Coordinates of C-alpha atoms in Angstrom, one line a residue:
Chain A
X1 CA 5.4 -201.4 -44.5
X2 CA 7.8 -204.0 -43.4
X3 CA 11.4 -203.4 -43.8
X4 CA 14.8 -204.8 -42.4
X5 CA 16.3 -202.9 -39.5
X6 CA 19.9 -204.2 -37.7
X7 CA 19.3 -207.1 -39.3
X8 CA 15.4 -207.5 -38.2
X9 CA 12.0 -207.6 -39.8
X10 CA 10.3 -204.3 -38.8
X11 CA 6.6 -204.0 -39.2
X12 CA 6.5 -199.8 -39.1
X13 CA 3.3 -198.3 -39.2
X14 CA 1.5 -196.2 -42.2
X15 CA 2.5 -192.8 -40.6
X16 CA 6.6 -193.9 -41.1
X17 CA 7.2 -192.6 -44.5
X18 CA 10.5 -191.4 -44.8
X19 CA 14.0 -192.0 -42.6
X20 CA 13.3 -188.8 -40.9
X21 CA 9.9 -190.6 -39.7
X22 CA 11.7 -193.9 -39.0
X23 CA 14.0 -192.0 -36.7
X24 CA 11.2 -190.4 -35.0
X25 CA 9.7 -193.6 -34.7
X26 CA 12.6 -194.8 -32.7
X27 CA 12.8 -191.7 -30.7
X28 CA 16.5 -191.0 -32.2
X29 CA 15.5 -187.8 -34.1
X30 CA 17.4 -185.8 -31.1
X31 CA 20.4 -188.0 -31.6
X32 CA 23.1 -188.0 -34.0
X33 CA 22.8 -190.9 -36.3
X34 CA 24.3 -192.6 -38.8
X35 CA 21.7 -194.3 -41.4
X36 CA 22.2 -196.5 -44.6
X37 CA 19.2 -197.4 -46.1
X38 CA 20.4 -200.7 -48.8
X39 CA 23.8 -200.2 -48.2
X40 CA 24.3 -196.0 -49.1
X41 CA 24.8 -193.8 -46.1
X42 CA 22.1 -191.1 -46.3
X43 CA 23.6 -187.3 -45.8
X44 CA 21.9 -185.3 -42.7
X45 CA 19.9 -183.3 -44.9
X46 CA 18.0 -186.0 -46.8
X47 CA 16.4 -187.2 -44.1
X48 CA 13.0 -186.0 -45.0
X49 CA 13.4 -186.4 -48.5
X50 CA 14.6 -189.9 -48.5
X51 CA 11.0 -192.5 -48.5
X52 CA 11.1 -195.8 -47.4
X53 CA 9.8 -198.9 -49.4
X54 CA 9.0 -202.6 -48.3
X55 CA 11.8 -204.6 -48.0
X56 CA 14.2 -201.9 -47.4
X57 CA 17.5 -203.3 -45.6
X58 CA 18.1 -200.6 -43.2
X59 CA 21.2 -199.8 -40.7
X60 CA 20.9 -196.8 -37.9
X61 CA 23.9 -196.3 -35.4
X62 CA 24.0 -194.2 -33.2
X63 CA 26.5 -192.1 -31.2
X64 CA 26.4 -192.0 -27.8
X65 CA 28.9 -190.2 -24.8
X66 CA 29.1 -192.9 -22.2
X67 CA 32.0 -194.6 -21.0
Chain L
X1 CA 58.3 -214.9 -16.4
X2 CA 59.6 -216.0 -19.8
X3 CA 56.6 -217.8 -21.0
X4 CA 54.6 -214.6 -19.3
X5 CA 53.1 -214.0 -23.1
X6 CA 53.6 -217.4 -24.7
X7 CA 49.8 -217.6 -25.6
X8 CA 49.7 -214.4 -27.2
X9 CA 53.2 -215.3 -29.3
X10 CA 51.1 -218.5 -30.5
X11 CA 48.5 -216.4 -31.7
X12 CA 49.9 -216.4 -35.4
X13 CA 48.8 -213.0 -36.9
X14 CA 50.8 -211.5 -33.6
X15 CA 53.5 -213.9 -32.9
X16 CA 57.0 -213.1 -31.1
X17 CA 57.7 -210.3 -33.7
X18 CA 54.2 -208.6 -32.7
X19 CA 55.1 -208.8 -28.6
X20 CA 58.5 -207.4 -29.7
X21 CA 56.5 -204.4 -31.4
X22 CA 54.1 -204.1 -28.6
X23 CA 56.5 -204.1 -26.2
X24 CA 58.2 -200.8 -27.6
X25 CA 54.7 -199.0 -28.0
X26 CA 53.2 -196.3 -25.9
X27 CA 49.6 -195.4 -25.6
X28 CA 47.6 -192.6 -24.1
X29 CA 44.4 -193.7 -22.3
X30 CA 42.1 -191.0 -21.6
X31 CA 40.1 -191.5 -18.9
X32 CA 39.9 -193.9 -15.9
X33 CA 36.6 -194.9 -15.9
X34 CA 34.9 -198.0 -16.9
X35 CA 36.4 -198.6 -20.3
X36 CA 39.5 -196.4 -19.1
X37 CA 40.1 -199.5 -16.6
X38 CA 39.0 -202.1 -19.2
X39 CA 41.4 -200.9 -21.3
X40 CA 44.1 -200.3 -19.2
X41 CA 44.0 -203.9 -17.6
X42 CA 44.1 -205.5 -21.3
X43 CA 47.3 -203.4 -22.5
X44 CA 49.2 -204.0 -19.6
X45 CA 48.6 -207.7 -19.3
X46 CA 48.9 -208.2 -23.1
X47 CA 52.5 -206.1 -22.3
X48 CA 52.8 -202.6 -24.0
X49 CA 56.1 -200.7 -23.1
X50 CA 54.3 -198.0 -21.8
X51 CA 50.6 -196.5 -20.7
X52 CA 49.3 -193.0 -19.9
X53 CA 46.4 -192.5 -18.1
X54 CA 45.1 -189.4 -17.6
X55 CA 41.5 -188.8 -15.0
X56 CA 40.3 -185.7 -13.5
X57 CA 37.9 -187.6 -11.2
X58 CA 38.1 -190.2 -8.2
X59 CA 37.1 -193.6 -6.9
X60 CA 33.1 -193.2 -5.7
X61 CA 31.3 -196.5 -4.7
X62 CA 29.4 -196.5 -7.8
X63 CA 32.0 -197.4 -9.5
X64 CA 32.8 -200.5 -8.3
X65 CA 29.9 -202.2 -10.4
X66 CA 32.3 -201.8 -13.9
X67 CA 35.2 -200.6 -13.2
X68 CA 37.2 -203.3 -12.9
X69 CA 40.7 -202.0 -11.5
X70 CA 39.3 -200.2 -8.3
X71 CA 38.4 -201.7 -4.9
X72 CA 36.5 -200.7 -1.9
X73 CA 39.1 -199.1 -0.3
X74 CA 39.6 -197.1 -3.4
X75 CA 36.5 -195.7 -2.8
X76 CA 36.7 -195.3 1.0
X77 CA 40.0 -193.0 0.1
X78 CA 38.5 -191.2 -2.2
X79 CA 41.6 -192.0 -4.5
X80 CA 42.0 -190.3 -7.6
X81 CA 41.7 -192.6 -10.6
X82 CA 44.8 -192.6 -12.7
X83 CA 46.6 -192.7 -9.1
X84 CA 44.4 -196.1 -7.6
X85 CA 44.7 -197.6 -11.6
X86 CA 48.5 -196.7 -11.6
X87 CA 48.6 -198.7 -8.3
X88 CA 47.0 -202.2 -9.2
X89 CA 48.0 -201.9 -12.7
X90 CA 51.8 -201.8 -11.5
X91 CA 51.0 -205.1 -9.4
X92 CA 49.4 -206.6 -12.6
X93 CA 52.7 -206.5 -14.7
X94 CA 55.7 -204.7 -13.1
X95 CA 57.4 -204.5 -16.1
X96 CA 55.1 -201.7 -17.7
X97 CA 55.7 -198.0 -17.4
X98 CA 52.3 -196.5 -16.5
X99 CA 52.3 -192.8 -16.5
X100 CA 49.0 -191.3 -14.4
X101 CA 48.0 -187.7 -14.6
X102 CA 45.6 -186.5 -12.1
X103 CA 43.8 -183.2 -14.3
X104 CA 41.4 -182.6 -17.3
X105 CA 42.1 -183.8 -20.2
X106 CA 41.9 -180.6 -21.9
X107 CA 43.5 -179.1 -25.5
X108 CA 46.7 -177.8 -23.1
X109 CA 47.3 -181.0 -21.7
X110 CA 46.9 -183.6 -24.5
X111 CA 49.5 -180.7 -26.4
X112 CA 51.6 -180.7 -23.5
X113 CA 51.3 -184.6 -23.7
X114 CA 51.9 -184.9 -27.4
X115 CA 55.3 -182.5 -26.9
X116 CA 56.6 -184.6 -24.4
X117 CA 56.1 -187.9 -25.3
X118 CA 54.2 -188.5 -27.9
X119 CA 52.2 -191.9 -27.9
X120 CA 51.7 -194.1 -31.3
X121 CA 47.4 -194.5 -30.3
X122 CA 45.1 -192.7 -28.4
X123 CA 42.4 -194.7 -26.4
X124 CA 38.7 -192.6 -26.1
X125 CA 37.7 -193.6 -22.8
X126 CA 35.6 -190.3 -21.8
X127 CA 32.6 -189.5 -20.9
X128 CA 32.0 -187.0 -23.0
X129 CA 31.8 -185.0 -26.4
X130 CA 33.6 -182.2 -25.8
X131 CA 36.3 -184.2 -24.9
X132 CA 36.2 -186.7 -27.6
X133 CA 36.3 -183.4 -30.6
X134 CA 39.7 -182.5 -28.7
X135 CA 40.9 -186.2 -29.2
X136 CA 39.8 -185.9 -32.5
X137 CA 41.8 -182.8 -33.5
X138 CA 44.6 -183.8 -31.4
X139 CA 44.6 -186.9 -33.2
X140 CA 44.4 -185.1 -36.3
X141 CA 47.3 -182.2 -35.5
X142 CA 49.8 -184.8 -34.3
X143 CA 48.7 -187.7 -37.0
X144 CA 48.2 -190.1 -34.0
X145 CA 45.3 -193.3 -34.9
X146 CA 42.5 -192.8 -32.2
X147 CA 39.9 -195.5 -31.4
X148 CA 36.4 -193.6 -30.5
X149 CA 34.4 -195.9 -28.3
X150 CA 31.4 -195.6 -25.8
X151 CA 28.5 -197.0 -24.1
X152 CA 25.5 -196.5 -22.0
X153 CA 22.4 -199.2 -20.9
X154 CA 23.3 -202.4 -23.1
X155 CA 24.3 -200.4 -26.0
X156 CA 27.8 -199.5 -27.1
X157 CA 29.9 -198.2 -29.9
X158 CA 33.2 -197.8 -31.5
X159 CA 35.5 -196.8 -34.3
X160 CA 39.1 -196.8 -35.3
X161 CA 40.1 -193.2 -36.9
X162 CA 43.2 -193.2 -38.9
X163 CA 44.7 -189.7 -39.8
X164 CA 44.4 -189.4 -43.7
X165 CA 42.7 -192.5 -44.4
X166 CA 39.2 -192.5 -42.2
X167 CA 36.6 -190.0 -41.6
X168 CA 37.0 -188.4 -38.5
X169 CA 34.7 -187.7 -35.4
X170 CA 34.1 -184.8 -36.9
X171 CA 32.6 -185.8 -40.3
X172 CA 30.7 -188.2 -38.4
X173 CA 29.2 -185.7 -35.9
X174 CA 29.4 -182.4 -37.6
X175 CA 28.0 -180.8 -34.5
X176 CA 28.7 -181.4 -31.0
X177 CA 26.0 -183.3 -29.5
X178 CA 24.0 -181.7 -26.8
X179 CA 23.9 -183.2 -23.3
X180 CA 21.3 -186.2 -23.0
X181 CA 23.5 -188.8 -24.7
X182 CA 25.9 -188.9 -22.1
X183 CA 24.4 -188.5 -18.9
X184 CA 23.6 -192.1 -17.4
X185 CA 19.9 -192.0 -17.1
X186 CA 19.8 -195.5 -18.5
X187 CA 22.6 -196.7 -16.1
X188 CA 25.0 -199.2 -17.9
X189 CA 26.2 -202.7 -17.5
X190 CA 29.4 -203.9 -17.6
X191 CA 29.1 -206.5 -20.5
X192 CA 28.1 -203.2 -22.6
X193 CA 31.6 -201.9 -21.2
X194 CA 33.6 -205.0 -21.6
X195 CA 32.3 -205.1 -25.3
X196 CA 33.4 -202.0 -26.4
X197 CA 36.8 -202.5 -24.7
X198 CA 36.8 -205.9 -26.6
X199 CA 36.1 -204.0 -30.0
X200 CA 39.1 -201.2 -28.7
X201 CA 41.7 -203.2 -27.5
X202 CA 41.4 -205.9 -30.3
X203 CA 41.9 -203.0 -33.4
X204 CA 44.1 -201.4 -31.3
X205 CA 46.5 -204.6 -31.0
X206 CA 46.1 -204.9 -34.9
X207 CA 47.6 -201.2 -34.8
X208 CA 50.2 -202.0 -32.4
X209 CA 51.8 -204.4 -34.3
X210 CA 51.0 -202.7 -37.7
X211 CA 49.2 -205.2 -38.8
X212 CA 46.7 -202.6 -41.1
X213 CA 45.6 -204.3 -43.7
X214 CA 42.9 -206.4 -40.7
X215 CA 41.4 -203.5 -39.5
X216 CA 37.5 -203.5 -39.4
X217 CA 37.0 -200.6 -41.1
X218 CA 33.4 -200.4 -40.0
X219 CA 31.2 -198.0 -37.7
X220 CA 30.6 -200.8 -35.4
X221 CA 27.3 -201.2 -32.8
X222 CA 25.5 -203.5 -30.6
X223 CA 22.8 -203.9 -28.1
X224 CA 23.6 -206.9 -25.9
X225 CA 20.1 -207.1 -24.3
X226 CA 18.4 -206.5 -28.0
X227 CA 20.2 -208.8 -29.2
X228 CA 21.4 -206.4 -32.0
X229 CA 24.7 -206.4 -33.9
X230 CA 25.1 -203.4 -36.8
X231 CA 28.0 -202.6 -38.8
X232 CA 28.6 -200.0 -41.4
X233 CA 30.9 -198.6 -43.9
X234 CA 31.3 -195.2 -43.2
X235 CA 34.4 -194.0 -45.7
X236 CA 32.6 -192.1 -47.8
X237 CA 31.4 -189.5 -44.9
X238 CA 35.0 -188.2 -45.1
X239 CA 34.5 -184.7 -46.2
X240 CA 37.4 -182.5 -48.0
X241 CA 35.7 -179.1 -46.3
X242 CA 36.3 -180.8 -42.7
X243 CA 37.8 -178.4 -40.0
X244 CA 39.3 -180.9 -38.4
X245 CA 40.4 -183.5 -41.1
X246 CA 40.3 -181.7 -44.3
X247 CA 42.6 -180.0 -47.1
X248 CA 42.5 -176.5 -44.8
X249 CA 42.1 -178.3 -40.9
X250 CA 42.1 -175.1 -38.4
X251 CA 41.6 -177.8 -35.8
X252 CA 38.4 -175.7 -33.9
X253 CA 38.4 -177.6 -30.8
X254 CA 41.8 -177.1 -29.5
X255 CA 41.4 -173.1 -29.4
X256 CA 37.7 -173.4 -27.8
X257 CA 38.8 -175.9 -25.3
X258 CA 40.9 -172.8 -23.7
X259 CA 37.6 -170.9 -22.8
X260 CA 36.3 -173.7 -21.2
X261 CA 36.3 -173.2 -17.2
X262 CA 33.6 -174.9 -16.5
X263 CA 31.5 -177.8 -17.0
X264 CA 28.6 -179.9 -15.7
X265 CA 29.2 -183.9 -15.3
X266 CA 26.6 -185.4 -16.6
X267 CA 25.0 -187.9 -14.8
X268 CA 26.6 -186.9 -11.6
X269 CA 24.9 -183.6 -10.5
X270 CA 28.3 -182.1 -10.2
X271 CA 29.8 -178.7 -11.6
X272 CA 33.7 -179.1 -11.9
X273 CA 35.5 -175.7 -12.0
X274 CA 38.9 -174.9 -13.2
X275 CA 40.8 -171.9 -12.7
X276 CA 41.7 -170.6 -16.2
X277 CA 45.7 -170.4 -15.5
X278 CA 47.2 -174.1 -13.8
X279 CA 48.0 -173.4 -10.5
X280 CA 48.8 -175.9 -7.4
X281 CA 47.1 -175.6 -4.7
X282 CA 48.4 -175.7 -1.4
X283 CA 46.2 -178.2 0.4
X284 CA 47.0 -178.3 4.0
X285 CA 47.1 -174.8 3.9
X286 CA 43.7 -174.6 2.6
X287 CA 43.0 -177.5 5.2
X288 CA 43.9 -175.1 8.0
X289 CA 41.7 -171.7 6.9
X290 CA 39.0 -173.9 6.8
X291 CA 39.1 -175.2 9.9
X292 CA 40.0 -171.8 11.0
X293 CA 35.8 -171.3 9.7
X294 CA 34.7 -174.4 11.7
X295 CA 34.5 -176.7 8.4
X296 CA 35.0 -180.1 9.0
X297 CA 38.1 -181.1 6.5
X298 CA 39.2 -184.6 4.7
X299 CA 41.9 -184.9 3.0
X300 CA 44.5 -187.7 1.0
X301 CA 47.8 -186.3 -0.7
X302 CA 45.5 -185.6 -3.5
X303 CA 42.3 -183.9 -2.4
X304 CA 40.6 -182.4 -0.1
X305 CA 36.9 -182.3 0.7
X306 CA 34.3 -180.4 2.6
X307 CA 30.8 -179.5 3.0
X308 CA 29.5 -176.5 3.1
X309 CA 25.9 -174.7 2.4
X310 CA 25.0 -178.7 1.7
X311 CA 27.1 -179.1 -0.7
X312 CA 30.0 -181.4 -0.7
X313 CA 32.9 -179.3 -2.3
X314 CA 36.5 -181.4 -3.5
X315 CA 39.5 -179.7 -4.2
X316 CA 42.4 -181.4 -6.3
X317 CA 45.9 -180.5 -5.7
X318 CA 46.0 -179.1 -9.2
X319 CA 43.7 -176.6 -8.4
X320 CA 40.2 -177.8 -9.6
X321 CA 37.1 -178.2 -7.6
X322 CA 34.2 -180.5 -8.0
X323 CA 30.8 -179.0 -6.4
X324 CA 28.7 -181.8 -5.7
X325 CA 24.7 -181.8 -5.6
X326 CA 23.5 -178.8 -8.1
X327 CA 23.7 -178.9 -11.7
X328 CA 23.6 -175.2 -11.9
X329 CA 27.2 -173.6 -13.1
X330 CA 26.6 -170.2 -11.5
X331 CA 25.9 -171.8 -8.1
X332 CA 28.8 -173.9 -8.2
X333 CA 31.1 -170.7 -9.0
X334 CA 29.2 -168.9 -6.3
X335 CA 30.1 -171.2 -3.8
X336 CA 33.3 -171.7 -5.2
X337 CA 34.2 -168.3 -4.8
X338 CA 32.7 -168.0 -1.5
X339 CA 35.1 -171.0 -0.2
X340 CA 37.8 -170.5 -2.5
X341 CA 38.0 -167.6 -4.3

């Protein structure tokens, strides 16, 4: 599947179904995150509920303590 | 000196009735660090009535890579942070009132802060989450705008929180983070800082001379060596149940912050203890019993450092100690009280 990410084309692999995959992709699952997935902010708990289709503009930020 | 802000008056959307409004504005900094510094440098030249900075740590040669108000002697003196900022910032612009506080920035002190003189914006320049919910209630409490901003490797972040209009750190976060995100693992560079002090200062100008309706509005992030750029709407994460910004706020963070005695620094092997009532230390007193012990003793107005059991121990006139080289809390307090006690 190939979806938008930051603003770039993403080829994920098969195994990235849902945002909670995508984040695990990414290696953000231990962070906190905020995600919008075609311009609606997904709540915490969706996560693993909420799939992914090609084409899919999505935005992840996320917090860090630095500074 | 009369043309000292002419460019910034020809900058229409501020103009001489924005440097008239800046000019009678205070804000609080919190922390001295890299974006503490950034931040700092940018008010005081722009020409604000009046900063606050408030550090607990000082100057250490690995600073100087970002932090763009200190210089090697800084770190040869081991000077505390607000008090070597306080110093170049007054030879920036002499005409600013800079307020430093050498201590933690902890629930007490921002109260004692707001009580005294209380500032109209609070700049996030910490290190840290714990710190940051404490802005964030403190924020909340005394309906003060706070600008949330941080970095680490090429990445950074900010956001503008206004009191009844924007989520809060809270609704963002819902739980405290757990260590990892701040420690510096990934080291940083100082375009990441400069960037988030662009994004801070810039909103915080807009504040300054109430000039609201420009606001971003946006969750902002970037990655200056991915050549990323992501910004997102966050309003609707504002929750009614919030503790901190909601219909029934019981603001949790500024009664937990009192247990707190002590805490690891992330990314600087370092325990910092603090004694649970504010109490001055005596420092050449202290000086002199340890010597009495045959420890070898340095010491500024400000602090006074030893080493002992191989670790390097610093004790700040306001009676906090830094243990340097372990990680491990009950160590630190072991030695502490061993030394100290």
């Amino acid at each position: 599947m190939e979806i938008i990410i930051n603003g770039d084309k993403i080829l994920l692999p098969e195994s990235v179904k849902t945002v909670s995959d995508l984040l695990s992709h990414f290696q953000l699952n231990n962070k906190i995150a905020i995600v919008e997935v075609n311009l609606n902010i997904i709540n915490k708990q969706d996560y693993e509920i909420t799939t992914l289709s090609n084409g899919d503009k999505v935005e992840i930020v996320h917090f860090v303590g630095g500074g | 000196m009369t043309d000292r802000y002419s460019r910034q008056e020809l900058f229409a959307p501020i103009g001489k009735e924005g440097q008239k409004k800046i000019a009678a504005k205070h804000v609080l900094i919190i922390g001295a660090g890299a974006l503490g510094t950034g931040n700092a440098e940018a008010f005081v030249r722009a020409g604000i009535g009046k900063i606050t900075i408030i550090d607990r740590d000082y100057v250490e040669w690995s600073n100087l890579q970002r932090q763009q108000l200190y210089s090697e002697e800084d770190a040869k003196e081991r000077l505390p942070k607000a008090i070597a900022a306080k110093q170049r910032l007054e030879r920036i612009n002499s005409n600013v009132v800079i307020e430093a506080i050498v201590g933690d920035a902890t629930a007490r002190e921002l109260q004692l802060i707001m009580e005294e003189n209380k500032p109209h914006l609070i700049i996030d320049a910490t290190d840290n989450f714990e710190t940051r919910m404490v802005i964030n209630d403190i924020s909340q409490k005394y309906r003060i705008p706070w600008i949330y901003g941080a970095c680490v490797g090429s990445y950074g972040i900010s956001y503008v929180i206004l009191p009844g209009k924007t989520p809060c750190l809270n609704c963002l976060l819902e739980t405290v983070p757990l260590g990892g995100l701040t420690c510096d693992t990934a080291g940083i560079i100082s375009p990441a800082v400069q960037m988030v002090v662009a994004y801070q200062v810039t909103e915080a100008l807009k504040i300054l001379v109430e000039d609201w309706k420009s606001l971003r509005n946006k969750l902002v992030s970037f990655d200056l060596w991915k050549n990323q750029h992501t910004a997102i709407r966050v309003d609707k994460v504002k929750k009614v149940t919030c503790p901190s910004c909601g219909e029934k706020p019981t603001y949790p963070y500024l009664s937990y912050d009192l247990q707190t005695k002590t805490a690891v620094l992330c990314g600087r092997d370092s325990v910092q203890i603090r004694p649970a009532v504010r109490q001055d230390r005596d420092l050449g007193e202290l000086a002199e019993l340890l010597a009495k012990q045959g420890i070898q003793v340095e010491k500024n107005p400000y602090l006074l450092s030893f080493t002992a059991d191989g670790h390097r121990l610093v004790v700040f006139k306001d009676g906090r100690v830094l243990v340097h080289g372990t990680k491990d809390m009950i160590e630190a307090k072991t030695l502490y009280n061993r030394y100290l006690g």
